[in-house]
mmCIF file of C-alpha atoms in Angstrom:
data_model
loop_
_atom_site.group_PDB
_atom_site.id
_atom_site.type_symbol
_atom_site.label_atom_id
_atom_site.label_comp_id
_atom_site.label_asym_id
_atom_site.label_seq_id
_atom_site.Cartn_x
_atom_site.Cartn_y
_atom_site.Cartn_z
ATOM 1 C CA MET A 1 -69.186 33.516 -16.135
ATOM 2 C CA ARG A 2 -67.972 35.329 -12.242
ATOM 3 C CA LYS A 3 -64.478 35.977 -14.377
ATOM 4 C CA PHE A 4 -66.458 37.916 -16.854
ATOM 5 C CA LEU A 5 -67.852 39.913 -14.820
ATOM 6 C CA TYR A 6 -64.601 40.413 -12.799
ATOM 7 C CA CYS A 7 -62.731 41.011 -16.046
ATOM 8 C CA ALA A 8 -65.702 43.616 -17.045
ATOM 9 C CA LEU A 9 -66.026 45.574 -13.822
ATOM 10 C CA LEU A 10 -62.277 45.685 -13.814
ATOM 11 C CA VAL A 11 -62.217 47.762 -17.468
ATOM 12 C CA ALA A 12 -65.374 49.912 -16.346
ATOM 13 C CA PHE A 13 -64.294 50.314 -12.670
ATOM 14 C CA PRO A 14 -61.668 52.943 -13.933
ATOM 15 C CA SER A 15 -63.550 55.150 -16.547
ATOM 16 C CA LEU A 16 -66.404 55.675 -13.723
ATOM 17 C CA LEU A 17 -63.596 56.918 -11.249
ATOM 18 C CA LEU A 18 -62.466 58.847 -14.051
ATOM 19 C CA ALA A 19 -65.031 60.261 -15.721
ATOM 20 C CA SER A 20 -65.788 63.772 -15.311
ATOM 21 C CA ALA A 21 -70.112 63.610 -16.690
ATOM 22 C CA SER A 22 -72.889 61.295 -15.667
ATOM 23 C CA ILE A 23 -72.550 58.235 -17.429
ATOM 24 C CA GLU A 24 -75.993 59.134 -18.995
ATOM 25 C CA ASN A 25 -73.412 61.842 -21.604
ATOM 26 C CA SER A 26 -70.656 58.962 -22.502
ATOM 27 C CA ASP A 27 -70.515 56.285 -24.725
ATOM 28 C CA PHE A 28 -69.476 53.442 -21.878
ATOM 29 C CA ILE A 29 -72.162 51.833 -21.781
ATOM 30 C CA PRO A 30 -72.343 50.818 -25.471
ATOM 31 C CA ARG A 31 -68.321 50.623 -25.364
ATOM 32 C CA VAL A 32 -69.267 47.789 -22.658
ATOM 33 C CA ILE A 33 -71.875 46.262 -24.836
ATOM 34 C CA ASN A 34 -69.415 46.222 -27.985
ATOM 35 C CA PHE A 35 -66.729 44.682 -25.464
ATOM 36 C CA VAL A 36 -69.270 41.761 -24.019
ATOM 37 C CA ILE A 37 -69.946 41.186 -27.268
ATOM 38 C CA PHE A 38 -66.070 41.000 -28.914
ATOM 39 C CA ILE A 39 -65.437 38.637 -25.917
ATOM 40 C CA ALA A 40 -68.782 36.574 -26.208
ATOM 41 C CA ILE A 41 -67.817 35.837 -29.849
ATOM 42 C CA LEU A 42 -64.065 35.071 -29.934
ATOM 43 C CA TRP A 43 -65.166 32.812 -26.617
ATOM 44 C CA TYR A 44 -67.698 31.069 -29.233
ATOM 45 C CA PHE A 45 -65.348 31.188 -32.094
ATOM 46 C CA ALA A 46 -61.726 31.003 -30.765
ATOM 47 C CA PHE A 47 -62.810 28.564 -27.402
ATOM 48 C CA ASP A 48 -62.037 25.140 -28.622
ATOM 49 C CA SER A 49 -58.727 26.070 -30.419
ATOM 50 C CA VAL A 50 -57.257 27.663 -27.075
ATOM 51 C CA LYS A 51 -58.648 25.177 -24.853
ATOM 52 C CA GLY A 52 -56.617 23.011 -27.597
ATOM 53 C CA ILE A 53 -53.667 24.789 -27.442
ATOM 54 C CA PHE A 54 -53.264 24.835 -23.490
ATOM 55 C CA ILE A 55 -54.730 20.848 -23.531
ATOM 56 C CA THR A 56 -52.073 20.322 -26.081
ATOM 57 C CA ARG A 57 -49.388 22.091 -24.299
ATOM 58 C CA LYS A 58 -50.795 20.585 -20.783
ATOM 59 C CA LYS A 59 -50.427 16.646 -22.561
ATOM 60 C CA ALA A 60 -47.065 17.462 -23.597
ATOM 61 C CA ILE A 61 -45.911 18.771 -20.098
ATOM 62 C CA ALA A 62 -47.690 15.778 -18.715
ATOM 63 C CA ALA A 63 -45.964 13.285 -21.028
ATOM 64 C CA ARG A 64 -42.141 15.991 -20.062
ATOM 65 C CA LEU A 65 -42.755 15.176 -16.520
ATOM 66 C CA GLN A 66 -43.630 11.778 -16.923
ATOM 67 C CA GLU A 67 -40.203 11.295 -19.031
ATOM 68 C CA VAL A 68 -38.143 12.643 -16.452
ATOM 69 C CA GLN A 69 -39.876 10.796 -13.785
ATOM 70 C CA ASP A 70 -39.455 7.258 -16.072
ATOM 71 C CA ASN A 71 -35.327 8.794 -15.989
ATOM 72 C CA LEU A 72 -35.802 9.238 -12.516
ATOM 73 C CA HIS A 73 -36.602 6.092 -11.625
ATOM 74 C CA LYS A 74 -34.199 3.759 -14.327
ATOM 75 C CA ALA A 75 -31.149 6.065 -12.326
ATOM 76 C CA LYS A 76 -32.776 5.232 -9.389
ATOM 77 C CA GLN A 77 -32.419 1.473 -10.465
ATOM 78 C CA GLU A 78 -28.841 1.867 -12.328
ATOM 79 C CA ARG A 79 -28.262 3.003 -9.096
ATOM 80 C CA GLU A 80 -30.141 0.220 -6.919
ATOM 81 C CA ASN A 81 -28.191 -2.560 -8.898
ATOM 82 C CA ALA A 82 -24.897 -0.496 -8.998
ATOM 83 C CA GLN A 83 -25.043 -0.366 -5.961
ATOM 84 C CA LYS A 84 -25.388 -4.773 -5.692
ATOM 85 C CA ARG A 85 -22.989 -5.299 -8.226
ATOM 86 C CA LEU A 86 -20.616 -2.951 -5.673
ATOM 87 C CA GLU A 87 -21.222 -5.229 -2.793
ATOM 88 C CA GLU A 88 -21.481 -8.565 -4.389
ATOM 89 C CA SER A 89 -17.428 -7.448 -5.809
ATOM 90 C CA LYS A 90 -16.741 -6.883 -2.127
ATOM 91 C CA GLU A 91 -17.864 -10.199 -0.749
ATOM 92 C CA LYS A 92 -16.551 -12.156 -4.133
ATOM 93 C CA ALA A 93 -12.993 -9.638 -2.943
ATOM 94 C CA LYS A 94 -13.905 -10.779 0.901
ATOM 95 C CA GLU A 95 -14.067 -14.252 -0.544
ATOM 96 C CA ILE A 96 -10.820 -14.586 -2.631
ATOM 97 C CA VAL A 97 -8.819 -13.216 -0.100
ATOM 98 C CA ASN A 98 -9.859 -15.510 2.594
ATOM 99 C CA SER A 99 -9.599 -18.503 -0.406
ATOM 100 C CA ALA A 100 -5.607 -17.038 -1.167
ATOM 101 C CA LYS A 101 -4.999 -16.407 2.982
ATOM 102 C CA GLN A 102 -6.085 -20.297 2.933
ATOM 103 C CA GLU A 103 -4.126 -21.422 0.126
ATOM 104 C CA GLU A 104 -1.437 -19.808 1.051
ATOM 105 C CA TYR A 105 -1.719 -21.648 4.778
ATOM 106 C CA LEU A 106 -1.820 -24.899 3.281
ATOM 107 C CA ILE A 107 0.974 -24.254 0.722
ATOM 108 C CA ARG A 108 3.224 -23.099 3.800
ATOM 109 C CA GLN A 109 1.751 -26.151 5.706
ATOM 110 C CA LYS A 110 3.080 -28.842 2.687
ATOM 111 C CA TYR A 111 6.374 -26.676 2.148
ATOM 112 C CA ASP A 112 7.375 -27.104 5.813
ATOM 113 C CA ASP A 113 6.258 -30.494 6.121
ATOM 114 C CA GLN A 114 8.339 -31.595 3.151
ATOM 115 C CA ILE A 115 10.912 -29.776 4.757
ATOM 116 C CA LYS A 116 10.883 -31.149 7.343
ATOM 117 C CA LYS A 117 10.650 -34.237 5.469
ATOM 118 C CA ASP A 118 13.467 -33.668 3.650
ATOM 119 C CA ILE A 119 15.535 -32.621 6.827
ATOM 120 C CA GLU A 120 15.029 -35.818 7.987
ATOM 121 C CA LEU A 121 15.827 -37.413 4.719
ATOM 122 C CA LEU A 122 19.429 -34.994 4.599
ATOM 123 C CA LYS A 123 19.716 -36.524 8.389
ATOM 124 C CA SER A 124 19.312 -39.471 7.767
ATOM 125 C CA ALA A 125 21.713 -39.718 4.553
ATOM 126 C CA LEU A 126 23.834 -37.856 6.391
ATOM 127 C CA GLU A 127 24.244 -40.472 8.984
ATOM 128 C CA ALA A 128 24.560 -43.185 6.391
ATOM 129 C CA ASN A 129 27.182 -41.405 5.166
ATOM 130 C CA ILE A 130 29.084 -40.668 7.773
ATOM 131 C CA GLU A 131 28.920 -44.517 9.648
ATOM 132 C CA PHE A 132 30.465 -45.586 5.354
ATOM 133 C CA GLU A 133 32.543 -42.829 5.356
ATOM 134 C CA HIS A 134 34.002 -44.664 9.461
ATOM 135 C CA ARG A 135 33.863 -48.259 7.859
ATOM 136 C CA LYS A 136 35.884 -47.016 5.139
ATOM 137 C CA ALA A 137 38.189 -45.282 7.826
ATOM 138 C CA VAL A 138 38.508 -48.982 9.562
ATOM 139 C CA ARG A 139 39.062 -50.772 6.438
ATOM 140 C CA THR A 140 41.784 -49.020 5.018
ATOM 141 C CA SER A 141 43.330 -48.336 8.527
ATOM 142 C CA VAL A 142 43.273 -52.455 8.920
ATOM 143 C CA GLU A 143 44.202 -53.077 5.388
ATOM 144 C CA ASN A 144 47.643 -51.061 5.312
ATOM 145 C CA LEU A 145 48.053 -52.716 9.267
ATOM 146 C CA LEU A 146 48.111 -55.796 7.581
ATOM 147 C CA ASN A 147 50.293 -54.445 4.553
ATOM 148 C CA GLU A 148 52.643 -53.106 7.197
ATOM 149 C CA LEU A 149 52.664 -56.752 8.486
ATOM 150 C CA THR A 150 53.113 -58.465 5.681
ATOM 151 C CA ALA A 151 55.686 -56.598 4.367
ATOM 152 C CA ASN A 152 57.351 -56.478 7.525
ATOM 153 C CA LYS A 153 59.193 -60.149 6.897
ATOM 154 C CA ASN A 154 60.720 -59.957 10.316
ATOM 155 C CA LEU A 155 57.780 -60.525 12.549
ATOM 156 C CA GLN A 156 55.847 -63.890 11.973
ATOM 157 C CA LEU A 157 51.988 -63.632 13.330
ATOM 158 C CA ASN A 158 49.929 -66.669 12.531
ATOM 159 C CA LYS A 159 45.950 -66.785 12.175
ATOM 160 C CA GLU A 160 44.965 -66.030 15.332
ATOM 161 C CA ASP A 161 47.048 -62.738 15.989
ATOM 162 C CA TYR A 162 45.411 -61.433 13.065
ATOM 163 C CA VAL A 163 42.206 -61.914 14.183
ATOM 164 C CA ASN A 164 43.447 -60.460 17.408
ATOM 165 C CA ILE A 165 45.210 -57.463 15.637
ATOM 166 C CA ILE A 166 42.339 -56.831 13.275
ATOM 167 C CA THR A 167 39.456 -56.941 16.011
ATOM 168 C CA LYS A 168 40.995 -54.828 18.872
ATOM 169 C CA ARG A 169 41.678 -52.142 15.156
ATOM 170 C CA ILE A 170 38.133 -52.023 14.548
ATOM 171 C CA SER A 171 36.693 -51.954 17.679
#
């Protein structure tokens, strides 16, 4: 009601100030009464529809604001989920790298051990081969010597001489 009174004074005040004649000679009071009646009729018939329009608009704005807030909340949750997945991925990557380093170390150790074994086997095979070649060379030289001795008709040797020659030649 105060708003209505302020509105009426706002409309009436300029005409009171600018009026050159007194208020009794003018039609100001009937105009104010007509204006008040018009506002009352307008209030009576249009208040519910205007109020409904504003309430509908208020609800639409509230619904839209709620929708925006829901979308914002969803976006924040998705961002948090993405951050969590990123952290999990980083941890998995670290685990994979550590696992790969550990596997590489184990494989390197395995191959180092295998290489050492192969080197030992090659050394023993080489030593055996050297021993075999040495025995073969000794046999060949003894065989050559015996062939020379048997081929030489001028030289006569008995069994003991042959044994002595072979033992001296072998050692």
